Each structure stands twice: as structure tokens, then as C-alpha cells.
mmCIF file of C-alpha atoms in Angstrom:
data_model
loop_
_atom_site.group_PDB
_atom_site.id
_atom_site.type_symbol
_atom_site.label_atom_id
_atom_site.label_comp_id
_atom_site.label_asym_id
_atom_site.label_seq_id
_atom_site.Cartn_x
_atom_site.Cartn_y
_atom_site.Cartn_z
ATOM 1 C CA UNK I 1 5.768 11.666 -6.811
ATOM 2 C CA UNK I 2 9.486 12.766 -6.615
ATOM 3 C CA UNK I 3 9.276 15.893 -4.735
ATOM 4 C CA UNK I 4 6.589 13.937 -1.970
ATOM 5 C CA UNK I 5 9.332 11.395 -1.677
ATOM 6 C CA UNK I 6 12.408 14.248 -1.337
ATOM 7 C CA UNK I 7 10.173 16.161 0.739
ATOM 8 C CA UNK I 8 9.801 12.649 3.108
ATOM 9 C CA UNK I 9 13.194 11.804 3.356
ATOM 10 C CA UNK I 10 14.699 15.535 4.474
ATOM 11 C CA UNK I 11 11.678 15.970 6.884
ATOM 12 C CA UNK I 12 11.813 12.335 8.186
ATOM 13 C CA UNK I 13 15.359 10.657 9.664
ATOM 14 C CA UNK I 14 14.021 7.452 12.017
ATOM 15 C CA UNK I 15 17.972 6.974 12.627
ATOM 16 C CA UNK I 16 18.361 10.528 13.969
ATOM 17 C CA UNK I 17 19.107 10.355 17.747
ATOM 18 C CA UNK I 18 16.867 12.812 20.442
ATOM 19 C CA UNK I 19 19.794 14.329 21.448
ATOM 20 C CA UNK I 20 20.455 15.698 18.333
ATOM 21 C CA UNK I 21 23.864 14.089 18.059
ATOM 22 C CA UNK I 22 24.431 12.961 14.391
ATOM 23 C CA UNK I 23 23.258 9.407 13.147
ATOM 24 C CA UNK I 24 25.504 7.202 11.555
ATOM 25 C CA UNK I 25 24.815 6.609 7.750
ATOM 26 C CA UNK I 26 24.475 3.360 6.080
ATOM 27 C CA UNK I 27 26.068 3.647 2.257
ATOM 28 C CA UNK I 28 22.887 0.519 2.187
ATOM 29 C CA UNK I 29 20.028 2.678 3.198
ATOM 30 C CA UNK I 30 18.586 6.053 2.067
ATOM 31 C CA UNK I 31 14.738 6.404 2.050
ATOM 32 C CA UNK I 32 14.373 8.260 -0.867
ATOM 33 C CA UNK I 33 15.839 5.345 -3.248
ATOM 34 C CA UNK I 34 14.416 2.584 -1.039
ATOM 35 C CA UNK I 35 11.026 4.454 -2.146
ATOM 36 C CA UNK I 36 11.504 5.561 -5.655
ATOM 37 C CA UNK I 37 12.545 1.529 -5.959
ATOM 38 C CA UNK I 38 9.692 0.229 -4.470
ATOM 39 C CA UNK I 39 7.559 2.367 -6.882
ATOM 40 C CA UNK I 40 9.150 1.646 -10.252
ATOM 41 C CA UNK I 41 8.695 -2.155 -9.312
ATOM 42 C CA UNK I 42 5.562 -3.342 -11.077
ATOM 43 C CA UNK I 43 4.558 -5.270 -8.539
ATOM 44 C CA UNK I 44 5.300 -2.991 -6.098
ATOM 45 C CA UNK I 45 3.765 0.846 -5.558
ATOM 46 C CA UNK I 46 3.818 3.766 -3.098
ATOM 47 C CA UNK I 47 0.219 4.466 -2.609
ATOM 48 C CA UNK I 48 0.357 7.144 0.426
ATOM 49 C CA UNK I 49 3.416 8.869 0.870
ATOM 50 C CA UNK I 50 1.671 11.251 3.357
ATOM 51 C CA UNK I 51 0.379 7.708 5.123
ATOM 52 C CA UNK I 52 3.380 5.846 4.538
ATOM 53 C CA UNK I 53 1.468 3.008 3.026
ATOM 54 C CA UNK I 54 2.690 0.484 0.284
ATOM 55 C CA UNK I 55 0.832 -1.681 -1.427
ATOM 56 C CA UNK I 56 1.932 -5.245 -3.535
ATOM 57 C CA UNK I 57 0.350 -6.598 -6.525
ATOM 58 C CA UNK I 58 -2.347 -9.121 -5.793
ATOM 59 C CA UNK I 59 -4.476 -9.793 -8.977
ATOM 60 C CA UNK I 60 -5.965 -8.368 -11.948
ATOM 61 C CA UNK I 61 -9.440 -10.333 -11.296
ATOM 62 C CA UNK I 62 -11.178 -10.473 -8.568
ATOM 63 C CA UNK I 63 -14.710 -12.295 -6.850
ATOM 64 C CA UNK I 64 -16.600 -10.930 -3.953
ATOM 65 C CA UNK I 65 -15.916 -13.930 -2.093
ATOM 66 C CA UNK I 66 -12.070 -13.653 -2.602
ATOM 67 C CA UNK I 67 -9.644 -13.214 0.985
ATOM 68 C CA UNK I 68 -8.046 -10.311 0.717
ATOM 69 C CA UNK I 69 -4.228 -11.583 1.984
ATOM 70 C CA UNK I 70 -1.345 -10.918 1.528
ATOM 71 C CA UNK I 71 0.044 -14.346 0.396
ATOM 72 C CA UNK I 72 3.530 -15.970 1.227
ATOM 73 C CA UNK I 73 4.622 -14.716 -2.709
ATOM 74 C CA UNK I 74 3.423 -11.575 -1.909
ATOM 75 C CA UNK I 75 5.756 -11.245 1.245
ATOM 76 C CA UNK I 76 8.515 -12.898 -0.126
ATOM 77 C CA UNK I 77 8.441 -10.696 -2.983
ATOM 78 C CA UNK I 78 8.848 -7.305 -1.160
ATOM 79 C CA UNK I 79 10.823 -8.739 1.236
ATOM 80 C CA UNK I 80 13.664 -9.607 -1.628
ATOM 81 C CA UNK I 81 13.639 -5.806 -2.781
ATOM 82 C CA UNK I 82 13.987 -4.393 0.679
ATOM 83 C CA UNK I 83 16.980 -6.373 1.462
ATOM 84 C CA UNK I 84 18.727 -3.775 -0.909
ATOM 85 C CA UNK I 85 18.253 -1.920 1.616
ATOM 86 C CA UNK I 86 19.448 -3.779 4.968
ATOM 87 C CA UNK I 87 16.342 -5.159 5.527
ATOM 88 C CA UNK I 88 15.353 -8.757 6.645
ATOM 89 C CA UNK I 89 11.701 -10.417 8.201
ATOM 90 C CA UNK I 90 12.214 -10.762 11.535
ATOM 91 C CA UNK I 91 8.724 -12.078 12.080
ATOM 92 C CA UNK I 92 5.840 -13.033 9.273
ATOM 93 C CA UNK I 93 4.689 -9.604 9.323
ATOM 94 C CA UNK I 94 7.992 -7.494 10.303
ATOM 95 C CA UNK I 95 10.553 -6.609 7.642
ATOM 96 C CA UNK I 96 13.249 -4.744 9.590
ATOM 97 C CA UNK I 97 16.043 -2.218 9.016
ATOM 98 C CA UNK I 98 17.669 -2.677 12.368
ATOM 99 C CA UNK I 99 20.561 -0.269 12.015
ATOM 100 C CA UNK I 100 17.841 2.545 11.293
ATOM 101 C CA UNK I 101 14.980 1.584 13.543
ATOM 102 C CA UNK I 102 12.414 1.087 10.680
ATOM 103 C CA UNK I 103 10.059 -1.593 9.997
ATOM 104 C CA UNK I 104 7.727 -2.174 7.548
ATOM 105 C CA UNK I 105 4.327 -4.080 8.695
ATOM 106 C CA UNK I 106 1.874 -6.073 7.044
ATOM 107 C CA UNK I 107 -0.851 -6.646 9.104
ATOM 108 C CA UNK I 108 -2.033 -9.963 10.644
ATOM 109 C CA UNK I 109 -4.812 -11.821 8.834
ATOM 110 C CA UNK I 110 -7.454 -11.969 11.432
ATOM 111 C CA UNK I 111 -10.690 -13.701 10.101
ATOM 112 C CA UNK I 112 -12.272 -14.613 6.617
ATOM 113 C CA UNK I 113 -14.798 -11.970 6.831
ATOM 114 C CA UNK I 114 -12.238 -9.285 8.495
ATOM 115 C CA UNK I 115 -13.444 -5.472 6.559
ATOM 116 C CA UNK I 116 -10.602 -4.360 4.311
ATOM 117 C CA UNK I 117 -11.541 -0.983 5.659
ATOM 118 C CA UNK I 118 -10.192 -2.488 9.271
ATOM 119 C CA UNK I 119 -6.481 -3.879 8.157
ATOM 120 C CA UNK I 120 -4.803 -1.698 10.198
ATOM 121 C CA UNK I 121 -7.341 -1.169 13.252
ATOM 122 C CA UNK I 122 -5.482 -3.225 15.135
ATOM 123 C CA UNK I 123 -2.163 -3.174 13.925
ATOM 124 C CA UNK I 124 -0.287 0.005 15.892
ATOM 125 C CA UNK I 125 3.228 1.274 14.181
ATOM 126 C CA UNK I 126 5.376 3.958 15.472
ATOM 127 C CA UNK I 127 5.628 6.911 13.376
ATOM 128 C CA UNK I 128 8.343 5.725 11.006
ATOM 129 C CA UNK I 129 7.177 2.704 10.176
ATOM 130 C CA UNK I 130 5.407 2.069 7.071
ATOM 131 C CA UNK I 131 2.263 -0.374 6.398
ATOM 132 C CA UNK I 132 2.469 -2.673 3.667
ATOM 133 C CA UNK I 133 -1.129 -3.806 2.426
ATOM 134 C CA UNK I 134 -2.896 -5.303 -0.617
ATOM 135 C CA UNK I 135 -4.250 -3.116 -3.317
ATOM 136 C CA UNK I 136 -7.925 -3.204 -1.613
ATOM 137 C CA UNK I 137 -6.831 -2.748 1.836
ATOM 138 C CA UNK I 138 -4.489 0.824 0.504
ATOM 139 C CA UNK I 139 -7.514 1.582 -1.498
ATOM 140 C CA UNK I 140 -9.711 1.435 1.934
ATOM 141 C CA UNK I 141 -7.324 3.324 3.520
ATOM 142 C CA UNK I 142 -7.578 5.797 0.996
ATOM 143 C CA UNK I 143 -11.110 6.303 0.911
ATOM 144 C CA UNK I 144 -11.571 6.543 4.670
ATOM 145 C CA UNK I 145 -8.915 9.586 4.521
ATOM 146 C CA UNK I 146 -9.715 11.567 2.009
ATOM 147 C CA UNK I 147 -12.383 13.514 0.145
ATOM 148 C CA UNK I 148 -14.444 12.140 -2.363
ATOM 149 C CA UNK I 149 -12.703 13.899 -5.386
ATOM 150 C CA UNK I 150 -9.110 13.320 -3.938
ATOM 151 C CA UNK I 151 -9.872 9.773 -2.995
ATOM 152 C CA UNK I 152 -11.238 9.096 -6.824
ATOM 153 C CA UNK I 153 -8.057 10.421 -8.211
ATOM 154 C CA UNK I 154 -5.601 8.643 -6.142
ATOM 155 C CA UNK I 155 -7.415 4.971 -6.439
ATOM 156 C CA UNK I 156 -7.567 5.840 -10.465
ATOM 157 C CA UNK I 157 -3.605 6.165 -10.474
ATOM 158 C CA UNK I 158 -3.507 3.136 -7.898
ATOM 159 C CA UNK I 159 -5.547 0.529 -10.125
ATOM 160 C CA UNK I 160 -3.541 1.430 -13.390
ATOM 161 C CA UNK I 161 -0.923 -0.183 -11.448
ATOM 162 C CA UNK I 162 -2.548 -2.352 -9.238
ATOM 163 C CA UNK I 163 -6.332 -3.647 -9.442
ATOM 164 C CA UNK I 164 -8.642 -3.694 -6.377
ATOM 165 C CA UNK I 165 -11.771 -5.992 -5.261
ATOM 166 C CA UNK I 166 -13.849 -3.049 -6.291
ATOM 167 C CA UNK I 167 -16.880 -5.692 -5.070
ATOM 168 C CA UNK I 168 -15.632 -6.555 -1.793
ATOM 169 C CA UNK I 169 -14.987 -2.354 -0.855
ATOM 170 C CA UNK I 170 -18.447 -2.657 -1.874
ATOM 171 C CA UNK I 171 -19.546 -5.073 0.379
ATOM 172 C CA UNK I 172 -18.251 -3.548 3.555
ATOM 173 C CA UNK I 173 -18.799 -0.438 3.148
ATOM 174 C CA UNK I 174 -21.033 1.453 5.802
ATOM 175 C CA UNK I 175 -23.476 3.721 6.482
ATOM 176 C CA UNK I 176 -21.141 6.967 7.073
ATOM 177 C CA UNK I 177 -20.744 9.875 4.864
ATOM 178 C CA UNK I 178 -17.531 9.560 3.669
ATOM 179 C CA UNK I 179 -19.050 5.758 2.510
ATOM 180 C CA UNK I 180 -22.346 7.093 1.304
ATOM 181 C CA UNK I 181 -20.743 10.279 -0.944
ATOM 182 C CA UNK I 182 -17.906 7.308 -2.270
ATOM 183 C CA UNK I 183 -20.474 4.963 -3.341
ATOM 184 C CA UNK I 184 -21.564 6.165 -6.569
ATOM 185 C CA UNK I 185 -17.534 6.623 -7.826
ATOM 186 C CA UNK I 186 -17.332 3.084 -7.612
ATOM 187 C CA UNK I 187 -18.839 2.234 -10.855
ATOM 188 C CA UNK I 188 -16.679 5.032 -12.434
ATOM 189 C CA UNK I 189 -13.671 2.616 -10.577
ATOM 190 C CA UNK I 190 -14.786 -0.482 -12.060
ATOM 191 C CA UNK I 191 -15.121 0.588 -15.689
ATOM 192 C CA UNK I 192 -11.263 2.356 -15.687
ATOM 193 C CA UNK I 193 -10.069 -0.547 -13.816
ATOM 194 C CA UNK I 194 -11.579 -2.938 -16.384
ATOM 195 C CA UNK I 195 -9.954 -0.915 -19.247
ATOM 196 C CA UNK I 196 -6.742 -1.172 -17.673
ATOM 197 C CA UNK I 197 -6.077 -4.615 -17.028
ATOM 198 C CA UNK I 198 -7.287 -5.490 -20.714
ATOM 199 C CA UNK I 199 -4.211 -2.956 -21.796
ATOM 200 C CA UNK I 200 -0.648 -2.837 -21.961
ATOM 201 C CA UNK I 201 0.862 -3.091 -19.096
ATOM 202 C CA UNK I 202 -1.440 -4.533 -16.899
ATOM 203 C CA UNK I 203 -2.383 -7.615 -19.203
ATOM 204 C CA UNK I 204 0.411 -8.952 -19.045
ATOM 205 C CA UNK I 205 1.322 -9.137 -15.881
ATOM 206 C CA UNK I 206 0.695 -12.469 -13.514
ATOM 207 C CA UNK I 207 -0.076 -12.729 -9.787
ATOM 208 C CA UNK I 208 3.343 -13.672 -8.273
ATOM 209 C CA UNK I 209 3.790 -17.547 -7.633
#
């Protein structure tokens, strides 16, 4: 994870001005720590580096029938860590470095029975921004980019850290390829994921309040 997160932060600068004129630097802000952070907070993870998604704890149990929100503790807690960084909400789904034209987006809630696999359809970001989503909605994310084998491995290493409604994935699924050829992984997902959140450190950890 290191070298994806070096490699980010020399290849990506959002503060560095078209003109090529040098930005000025913020002793507050430097990507690579805001990210290596975010990812040694346990309720907190860097899920696509390449996507520049993020993803906070929701549960370790989960019911078909649950939303899949992010809740106000769920904001609030990411929100708190980012102000390290010279961040602050600006809107209910905006957390904002101002100084260095970055935001980080969670995207509205837009109906009950809204597809995981849609949470950022209609939620557009500018190429420095990052998404912030819950566990399922990274994990949708993941399998809609991906190939079978490489989606598997990165939703194992996401669900040691943070579980996923393995049911509700299941439940909106489609009829495409990339659905059809992920289908059968999913009981694979569901037996590691139970294994993990009846182990250290995962069963001890609480939904944030």
C-alpha cells in the first residue's frame, strides 16, 4: 500500500497551478500522510487508491433489508480525522481542503431501494477528489471495475477490515458478465468475512455512535 500511496502523491498535486508556476505548501496538508492516516484508522480504510475511494466502518452484521448509509457518526467521524489536514464539511456531503482545491464526497442518499452498485452514478467529482462510501458501496465499486480474481482479492483484504452486506450485493446484482462470473465468489466472501468478525480485531470493534 505504501508505494501506491507515494506513487499518488508525486504523480498527483490538485494545488499545482496550469501555468506551471509553483503551489504554495501547507506544513497542514500532504496527501501521502493524510492517506497512510486514514488507513491505519480502524474505522477508516483506503480501498482504491487507483479510484481514489475510501470507505468508513459501518457494521460487522448485516440483514438484507438494512440501508446502506452513511450515518451522521459515520460522517462526523471522518470528518474529525481530516481536519488534521485543513479540512472542514462545507455541506453534508463535502469535506473540503480549500487551500488545495480537494474535496472528499460522500454521495447523497437517494431512495431506500437505491443499488449499492449505483452510489456514485450520479454523484460527478473532478479528478482530485476522492469518494468516500460505505464498505458495500467500495465493495460494488470494486467489483464493477475489476476482474473476477482481482476483485476477490481486494474485497478479501477490504472485509478483514471492514465487513460488507454480502446479501444486499447479492440482491442487486444483474444480469451482466462481470455480475454473472462474481456470483459464485460470494459464498467464498461470506465464509472469510464470517471468520473475521468472530476474530481479533474485528470482534471487538463497535459501529460508531
Amino acid at each position: 500500500m505504501l508505494w501506491k500511496l507515494t506513487r499518488l502523491s508525486k504523480a498527483r498535486n490538485p494545488n499545482e497551478p496550469a501555468d506551471g508556476t509553483k503551489p504554495v505548501q501547507s506544513a497542514q496538508f500532504d496527501l501521502h500522510d493524510m492517506l497512510e492516516t486514514i488507513d491505519q484508522d480502524p474505522y477508516l480504510a483506503v480501498v482504491d487508491i487507483e479510484r481514489q475511494i475510501l470507505s468508513v466502518f459501518d457494521d460487522l452484521r448485516f440483514d438484507r433489508s438494512d440501508a446502506d448509509i452513511m450515518a451522521g457518526p459515520m460522517r462526523n467521524h471522518i470528518s474529525l480525522k481530516l481536519s488534521a489536514f485543513g479540512f472542514r464539511q462545507v455541506s453534508g456531503h463535502v469535506i473540503e481542503n480549500a487551500h488545495h482545491d480537494l474535496r472528499m464526497i460522500i454521495p447523497k442518499f437517494r431512495a431506500l431501494g437505491e443499488s449499492p452498485f449505483d452510489a456514485i452514478r450520479y454523484t460527478p467529482r473532478r479528478p482530485q477528489d476522492f469518494y468516500i462510501l460505505t464498505p458495500t458501496q467500495a465493495a460494488c465499486q470494486i467489483i464493477d471495475t475489476y476482474s473476477r480474481e482481482e476483485a476477490q482479492d481486494r474485497i478479501l483484504t477490504l472485509i478483514q477490515k471492514h465487513p460488507i452486506n454480502i446479501y444486499r450485493i447479492l440482491d442487486f446484482m444483474d444480469r451482466s458478465d462481470k455480475h454473472m462470473a462474481f456470483r459464485p465468489v460470494l459464498g467464498h466472501l461470506k465464509f472469510v468475512q464470517r471468520k473475521a468478525i468472530r476474530s481479533e480485531p474485528l470482534c471487538r470493534r463497535r459501529a460508531l455512535r
